[in-house]
Amino acid sequence: MANQDVVMPQPGGQMLFLQSSHVFEVLFEGERGPGKSWAMLHAFAQHTGKGYGSHWRGVIFRKESSDLKDMIEKSHREFKLAYPDAKYNKPEKTWTWPTGEILTFAHYKDENDYWSWHGQ
């Protein structure tokens, strides 16, 4: 992570997931507050600046527009501190790092919206 003094994982699942070099998928569950959204944001961002450039792309989907707005707000709080050179494009709902990595936030209504993203 860029600024470990600024943004740190919670002890337990977040820390284990982000520190592991061989765990690529994890299932977090539970009520609001334990840091599932935090882990998703930083699971992507921890790999920026490592030479992947524009080949490192991510999408975070939310079904409810209020949840999408909440996730974007969280990303602003986290990324402005930990990755100050990353830029947010509001109309596109994307974060772009100076090295080319892109994280997009997207809304989906139902399963048919899958086809808008298939292959990306």
Backbone as a chain_set.jsonl record, in Angstrom:
{"seq": "MANQDVVMPQPGGQMLFLQSSHVFEVLFEGERGPGKSWAMLHAFAQHTGKGYGSHWRGVIFRKESSDLKDMIEKSHREFKLAYPDAKYNKPEKTWTWPTGEILTFAHYKDENDYWSWHGQ", "coords": {"N": [[0.842, -1.183, 0.0], [0.39, 2.294, -0.553], [0.599, 4.406, 1.431], [1.12, 3.338, 4.296], [1.051, 4.361, 6.812], [-1.142, 5.956, 6.845], [-3.487, 4.616, 6.039], [-4.76, 1.685, 7.225], [-5.321, -1.863, 7.381], [-7.916, -3.589, 9.215], [-7.229, -5.64, 12.06], [-7.135, -9.173, 11.608], [-9.302, -10.666, 9.264], [-9.14, -8.71, 7.122], [-6.441, -7.882, 7.223], [-5.06, -10.321, 6.884], [-5.929, -11.071, 4.317], [-5.016, -8.935, 2.661], [-2.283, -9.044, 3.082], [-1.482, -11.445, 2.095], [0.181, -13.261, -0.424], [-0.733, -15.285, -1.95], [-3.455, -15.619, -1.852], [-6.228, -15.03, -3.698], [-8.914, -14.649, -3.824], [-11.596, -13.916, -1.641], [-14.131, -14.32, 0.819], [-16.041, -12.079, 2.377], [-18.396, -11.402, 4.903], [-21.296, -10.17, 6.621], [-22.653, -7.72, 8.93], [-23.111, -4.114, 8.595], [-20.129, -2.208, 8.796], [-17.773, -3.821, 9.538], [-15.76, -3.595, 7.616], [-15.857, -4.535, 4.935], [-16.204, -3.122, 2.489], [-13.971, -1.447, 2.569], [-11.936, -3.36, 2.336], [-12.432, -4.305, -0.275], [-11.882, -2.015, -1.847], [-9.141, -1.56, -1.289], [-8.054, -4.001, -1.965], [-7.965, -3.891, -4.696], [-6.468, -1.471, -5.105], [-3.985, -1.927, -3.896], [-2.368, -3.113, -5.761], [-1.667, -1.254, -7.622], [0.671, 0.697, -9.521], [2.592, -1.251, -9.892], [3.509, -2.024, -12.309], [1.554, -3.051, -13.983], [-0.062, -1.241, -15.25], [-2.383, 0.0, -17.638], [-3.498, -2.456, -17.927], [-4.359, -3.361, -15.528], [-7.35, -3.412, -14.313], [-10.415, -2.727, -12.679], [-13.756, -3.392, -11.472], [-16.301, -2.324, -9.385], [-19.342, -3.373, -8.443], [-22.64, -2.331, -7.602], [-25.95, -2.91, -6.565], [-27.958, -1.238, -5.595], [-28.47, 2.206, -6.01], [-27.949, 3.983, -3.928], [-26.138, 2.53, -2.393], [-24.021, 2.402, -4.164], [-23.302, 5.098, -4.319], [-22.453, 5.464, -1.679], [-20.214, 3.77, -1.609], [-18.535, 5.052, -3.442], [-18.111, 7.465, -2.096], [-16.7, 6.465, 0.111], [-14.436, 5.594, -1.206], [-13.291, 8.015, -1.95], [-12.567, 9.105, 0.552], [-10.648, 7.222, 1.368], [-8.776, 6.907, -0.821], [-7.847, 9.5, -1.383], [-6.183, 9.994, 0.733], [-4.403, 7.752, 0.839], [-3.561, 7.359, -1.799], [-2.723, 9.863, -3.209], [-2.111, 10.824, -5.773], [-3.838, 9.623, -7.512], [-6.636, 10.077, -9.657], [-10.045, 11.098, -9.737], [-12.778, 10.614, -11.902], [-15.723, 12.005, -12.209], [-18.093, 11.916, -14.01], [-17.564, 9.489, -15.359], [-17.295, 7.763, -13.272], [-14.844, 6.708, -12.307], [-11.646, 5.856, -10.957], [-8.372, 6.765, -11.712], [-5.029, 5.887, -11.851], [-1.747, 7.397, -11.886], [-0.064, 5.676, -13.222], [-1.711, 4.315, -14.913], [-3.644, 2.4, -14.116], [-7.089, 1.494, -13.596], [-10.039, 1.909, -11.771], [-13.4, 1.236, -11.707], [-16.739, 2.192, -10.862], [-19.916, 0.746, -10.825], [-23.401, 0.49, -11.547], [-25.93, -1.92, -11.335], [-28.985, -3.231, -12.511], [-30.346, -5.674, -12.873], [-29.82, -9.199, -13.681], [-29.543, -9.095, -16.457], [-27.974, -6.899, -17.002], [-25.468, -7.814, -16.942], [-24.508, -8.393, -19.511], [-23.703, -5.962, -20.506], [-21.23, -5.665, -19.441], [-19.809, -7.92, -19.979], [-16.865, -9.53, -20.932], [-15.215, -7.451, -20.308]], "CA": [[0.0, 0.0, 0.0], [1.178, 3.503, -0.743], [0.844, 5.097, 2.691], [0.659, 2.452, 5.353], [0.831, 5.138, 8.028], [-2.398, 6.677, 6.705], [-4.597, 3.69, 5.885], [-4.346, 0.36, 7.673], [-6.402, -2.845, 7.513], [-8.269, -4.027, 10.56], [-6.65, -6.951, 12.372], [-7.991, -10.307, 11.263], [-9.525, -11.003, 7.863], [-8.612, -7.702, 6.196], [-4.984, -7.917, 7.224], [-4.628, -11.582, 6.296], [-6.208, -11.033, 2.887], [-4.169, -7.977, 1.966], [-0.872, -9.386, 3.227], [-1.217, -12.736, 1.477], [0.555, -13.215, -1.837], [-1.293, -16.437, -2.646], [-4.913, -15.623, -1.748], [-6.735, -14.125, -4.722], [-10.338, -14.444, -3.606], [-11.983, -14.058, -0.243], [-15.539, -14.031, 1.056], [-16.355, -11.349, 3.603], [-19.831, -11.27, 5.102], [-21.632, -9.585, 7.909], [-23.402, -6.473, 8.998], [-22.369, -2.906, 8.258], [-19.116, -1.732, 9.715], [-16.508, -4.515, 9.774], [-14.733, -3.231, 6.651], [-15.919, -5.244, 3.653], [-15.975, -2.151, 1.41], [-12.573, -1.055, 2.685], [-11.122, -4.443, 1.793], [-12.586, -4.322, -1.737], [-11.162, -0.878, -2.426], [-7.696, -1.725, -1.17], [-7.638, -5.211, -2.682], [-7.599, -3.406, -6.028], [-5.472, -0.397, -5.087], [-2.663, -2.379, -3.454], [-1.603, -3.59, -6.915], [-1.361, -0.162, -8.541], [2.073, 1.093, -9.531], [3.466, -2.426, -9.907], [3.879, -2.35, -13.688], [0.438, -3.567, -14.77], [-0.58, -0.121, -16.033], [-3.781, -0.045, -18.07], [-3.984, -3.846, -17.907], [-4.946, -3.592, -14.206], [-8.64, -2.733, -14.291], [-11.373, -3.336, -11.765], [-15.112, -2.845, -11.421], [-17.065, -2.628, -8.177], [-20.762, -3.261, -8.758], [-23.635, -2.202, -6.548], [-27.303, -2.998, -7.108], [-28.707, -0.059, -5.173], [-27.715, 3.427, -6.309], [-27.477, 4.565, -2.67], [-24.946, 1.778, -2.008], [-22.963, 2.819, -5.075], [-22.882, 6.427, -3.872], [-21.728, 5.265, -0.432], [-18.906, 3.186, -1.938], [-17.731, 6.099, -4.078], [-17.7, 8.375, -1.022], [-15.648, 5.785, 0.871], [-13.214, 5.584, -2.016], [-12.698, 9.349, -1.856], [-11.912, 9.219, 1.862], [-9.484, 6.336, 1.429], [-7.775, 7.108, -1.868], [-7.236, 10.824, -1.292], [-5.115, 9.886, 1.723], [-3.431, 6.706, 0.542], [-3.113, 7.443, -3.191], [-3.074, 11.247, -3.552], [-1.922, 11.105, -7.197], [-4.945, 9.036, -8.277], [-7.645, 11.089, -10.02], [-11.409, 10.592, -9.892], [-13.576, 11.189, -12.977], [-17.093, 11.877, -11.716], [-19.05, 11.391, -15.003], [-17.249, 8.094, -15.699], [-17.231, 7.003, -12.015], [-13.603, 5.947, -12.338], [-10.37, 6.317, -10.414], [-7.253, 6.431, -12.583], [-3.73, 6.121, -11.235], [-0.79, 7.96, -12.853], [0.554, 4.584, -13.969], [-2.682, 3.797, -15.873], [-4.653, 1.483, -13.581], [-8.414, 2.111, -13.543], [-11.092, 1.273, -10.986], [-14.702, 1.784, -12.095], [-17.903, 1.859, -10.043], [-21.034, 0.562, -11.748], [-24.712, 0.137, -11.029], [-26.641, -2.918, -12.136], [-30.391, -3.366, -12.132], [-30.651, -7.105, -12.787], [-28.852, -10.085, -14.325], [-29.343, -8.732, -17.859], [-26.917, -5.901, -17.091], [-24.201, -8.541, -17.105], [-24.053, -8.338, -20.903], [-23.03, -4.682, -20.748], [-19.885, -5.74, -18.902], [-19.193, -9.178, -20.396], [-15.639, -9.379, -21.704], [-14.379, -6.361, -19.81]], "C": [[0.882, 1.239, 0.0], [1.553, 4.17, 0.575], [0.32, 4.262, 3.838], [0.439, 3.198, 6.664], [-0.533, 5.818, 8.017], [-3.581, 5.727, 6.737], [-4.112, 2.292, 6.249], [-5.545, -0.585, 7.715], [-6.691, -3.132, 8.974], [-7.606, -5.378, 10.815], [-7.645, -8.061, 12.027], [-8.073, -10.503, 9.767], [-8.965, -10.005, 6.872], [-7.097, -7.804, 6.091], [-4.464, -9.191, 6.559], [-4.801, -11.578, 4.78], [-5.232, -10.132, 2.151], [-2.685, -8.304, 2.07], [-0.506, -10.685, 2.526], [-0.853, -12.564, 0.009], [-0.071, -14.359, -2.624], [-2.818, -16.552, -2.516], [-5.462, -14.583, -2.712], [-8.227, -13.849, -4.595], [-10.634, -14.68, -2.141], [-13.46, -13.723, -0.135], [-15.661, -13.351, 2.407], [-17.869, -11.288, 3.698], [-20.072, -10.586, 6.421], [-22.362, -8.266, 7.785], [-22.512, -5.3, 8.603], [-21.291, -2.642, 9.295], [-17.823, -2.514, 9.837], [-15.442, -4.278, 8.707], [-14.732, -3.98, 5.338], [-15.611, -4.304, 2.491], [-14.524, -1.694, 1.399], [-11.68, -2.107, 2.031], [-11.234, -4.506, 0.271], [-11.793, -3.209, -2.396], [-9.654, -1.124, -2.414], [-7.182, -3.017, -1.784], [-7.249, -4.846, -4.11], [-6.391, -2.481, -5.946], [-4.076, -0.859, -4.682], [-1.785, -2.844, -4.607], [-1.318, -2.497, -7.933], [0.125, 0.187, -8.427], [3.05, -0.06, -9.547], [3.814, -2.878, -11.328], [2.755, -2.895, -14.543], [-0.154, -2.49, -15.677], [-2.043, -0.294, -16.394], [-4.338, -1.465, -18.13], [-4.594, -4.197, -16.554], [-6.214, -2.756, -14.11], [-9.573, -3.484, -13.357], [-12.719, -2.653, -11.857], [-15.722, -3.279, -10.094], [-18.52, -2.339, -8.503], [-21.585, -3.09, -7.492], [-25.009, -2.204, -7.201], [-28.121, -1.755, -6.782], [-27.867, 1.189, -5.418], [-27.203, 4.096, -5.033], [-26.218, 3.846, -2.18], [-23.757, 2.157, -2.885], [-22.407, 4.178, -4.657], [-22.041, 6.316, -2.603], [-20.322, 4.717, -0.704], [-17.989, 4.222, -2.58], [-17.242, 7.094, -3.032], [-16.589, 7.755, -0.178], [-14.338, 5.793, 0.091], [-12.521, 6.943, -1.963], [-11.956, 9.526, -0.534], [-10.612, 8.416, 1.899], [-8.394, 6.729, 0.435], [-7.125, 8.478, -1.821], [-6.087, 10.829, -0.287], [-4.014, 8.931, 1.269], [-2.828, 6.818, -0.851], [-3.41, 8.847, -3.729], [-2.889, 11.59, -5.03], [-3.008, 10.488, -8.077], [-6.006, 10.114, -8.497], [-8.999, 10.418, -10.219], [-12.112, 11.349, -11.007], [-15.037, 10.952, -12.621], [-18.072, 11.356, -12.772], [-18.826, 9.913, -15.336], [-17.264, 7.172, -14.472], [-15.993, 6.108, -11.984], [-12.488, 6.66, -11.586], [-9.302, 5.874, -11.393], [-5.964, 6.815, -11.873], [-2.776, 6.656, -12.292], [-0.131, 6.891, -13.721], [-0.438, 3.846, -14.862], [-3.744, 2.863, -15.349], [-5.978, 2.226, -13.413], [-9.361, 1.259, -12.712], [-12.395, 1.99, -11.295], [-15.767, 1.33, -11.109], [-19.106, 1.792, -10.975], [-22.286, 0.099, -11.011], [-25.287, -0.961, -11.921], [-28.053, -3.067, -11.594], [-30.764, -4.83, -11.932], [-29.608, -7.899, -13.567], [-28.578, -9.711, -15.78], [-28.257, -7.68, -18.038], [-25.535, -6.535, -17.218], [-23.659, -8.357, -18.513], [-23.42, -7.006, -21.267], [-21.563, -4.73, -20.326], [-19.128, -6.989, -19.347], [-17.973, -8.899, -21.261], [-14.754, -8.233, -21.251], [-13.702, -6.84, -18.573]], "O": [[2.003, 1.211, 0.508], [2.726, 4.467, 0.799], [-0.804, 4.463, 4.298], [-0.284, 2.715, 7.536], [-1.031, 6.217, 9.07], [-4.581, 6.009, 7.398], [-3.166, 1.779, 5.651], [-6.656, -0.168, 8.043], [-5.843, -2.948, 9.847], [-7.439, -6.171, 9.889], [-8.857, -7.881, 12.149], [-7.055, -10.508, 9.074], [-8.369, -10.405, 5.872], [-6.543, -7.811, 4.992], [-3.53, -9.138, 5.759], [-3.92, -12.03, 4.048], [-4.68, -10.525, 1.123], [-1.904, -7.878, 1.22], [0.678, -10.991, 2.38], [-1.504, -11.809, -0.715], [0.05, -14.398, -3.849], [-3.403, -17.505, -3.031], [-5.194, -13.391, -2.563], [-8.738, -12.908, -5.201], [-10.017, -15.521, -1.487], [-13.978, -12.926, -0.917], [-15.418, -13.96, 3.448], [-18.551, -11.139, 2.684], [-19.163, -10.44, 7.239], [-22.644, -7.775, 6.692], [-21.327, -5.465, 8.316], [-21.495, -2.821, 10.495], [-16.816, -1.917, 10.218], [-14.309, -4.725, 8.881], [-13.694, -4.056, 4.681], [-14.837, -4.657, 1.6], [-13.917, -1.57, 0.336], [-10.777, -1.775, 1.264], [-10.233, -4.736, -0.408], [-11.108, -3.436, -3.393], [-8.977, -0.916, -3.421], [-5.995, -3.121, -2.095], [-6.315, -5.42, -4.671], [-5.4, -2.689, -6.646], [-3.085, -0.249, -5.082], [-0.57, -2.957, -4.444], [-0.779, -2.781, -9.003], [0.747, -0.003, -7.382], [4.228, 0.129, -9.244], [4.343, -3.971, -11.528], [2.968, -3.179, -15.721], [-0.683, -2.793, -16.746], [-2.852, -0.69, -15.555], [-5.533, -1.649, -18.361], [-5.274, -5.216, -16.431], [-6.163, -1.552, -13.86], [-9.527, -4.71, -13.257], [-12.821, -1.496, -12.262], [-15.667, -4.453, -9.726], [-18.886, -1.203, -8.802], [-21.256, -3.643, -6.442], [-25.216, -1.587, -8.246], [-28.893, -1.28, -7.615], [-26.686, 1.224, -5.071], [-26.137, 4.712, -5.047], [-25.326, 4.479, -1.614], [-22.624, 2.224, -2.41], [-21.193, 4.384, -4.641], [-21.026, 7.001, -2.469], [-19.353, 5.161, -0.089], [-16.794, 4.258, -2.288], [-16.088, 7.521, -3.073], [-15.642, 8.443, 0.205], [-13.265, 5.977, 0.664], [-11.292, 7.011, -1.936], [-10.838, 10.042, -0.511], [-9.596, 8.891, 2.407], [-7.229, 6.869, 0.806], [-5.957, 8.611, -2.185], [-5.127, 11.584, -0.442], [-2.831, 9.271, 1.312], [-1.686, 6.407, -1.059], [-4.256, 9.004, -4.61], [-3.467, 12.571, -5.498], [-3.089, 10.799, -9.266], [-6.242, 10.954, -7.629], [-9.097, 9.33, -10.787], [-12.056, 12.577, -11.061], [-15.532, 9.829, -12.719], [-18.827, 10.429, -12.476], [-19.782, 9.174, -15.568], [-17.25, 5.949, -14.611], [-16.074, 4.918, -11.678], [-12.398, 7.887, -11.579], [-9.319, 4.734, -11.857], [-5.827, 7.926, -11.362], [-2.97, 6.397, -13.479], [0.31, 7.178, -14.834], [-0.072, 2.862, -15.505], [-4.683, 2.551, -16.082], [-6.0, 3.423, -13.127], [-9.474, 0.05, -12.916], [-12.486, 3.21, -11.16], [-15.706, 0.219, -10.584], [-19.298, 2.672, -11.815], [-22.218, -0.589, -9.992], [-25.132, -0.914, -13.141], [-28.283, -3.033, -10.385], [-31.415, -5.187, -10.949], [-28.628, -7.335, -14.055], [-27.49, -9.984, -16.288], [-27.676, -7.576, -19.118], [-24.561, -5.865, -17.559], [-22.453, -8.181, -18.684], [-22.673, -6.928, -22.242], [-20.75, -3.934, -20.796], [-17.924, -7.096, -19.112], [-18.043, -8.12, -22.212], [-13.648, -8.066, -21.766], [-12.936, -6.096, -17.961]]}, "num_chains": 1, "name": "protein.A"}
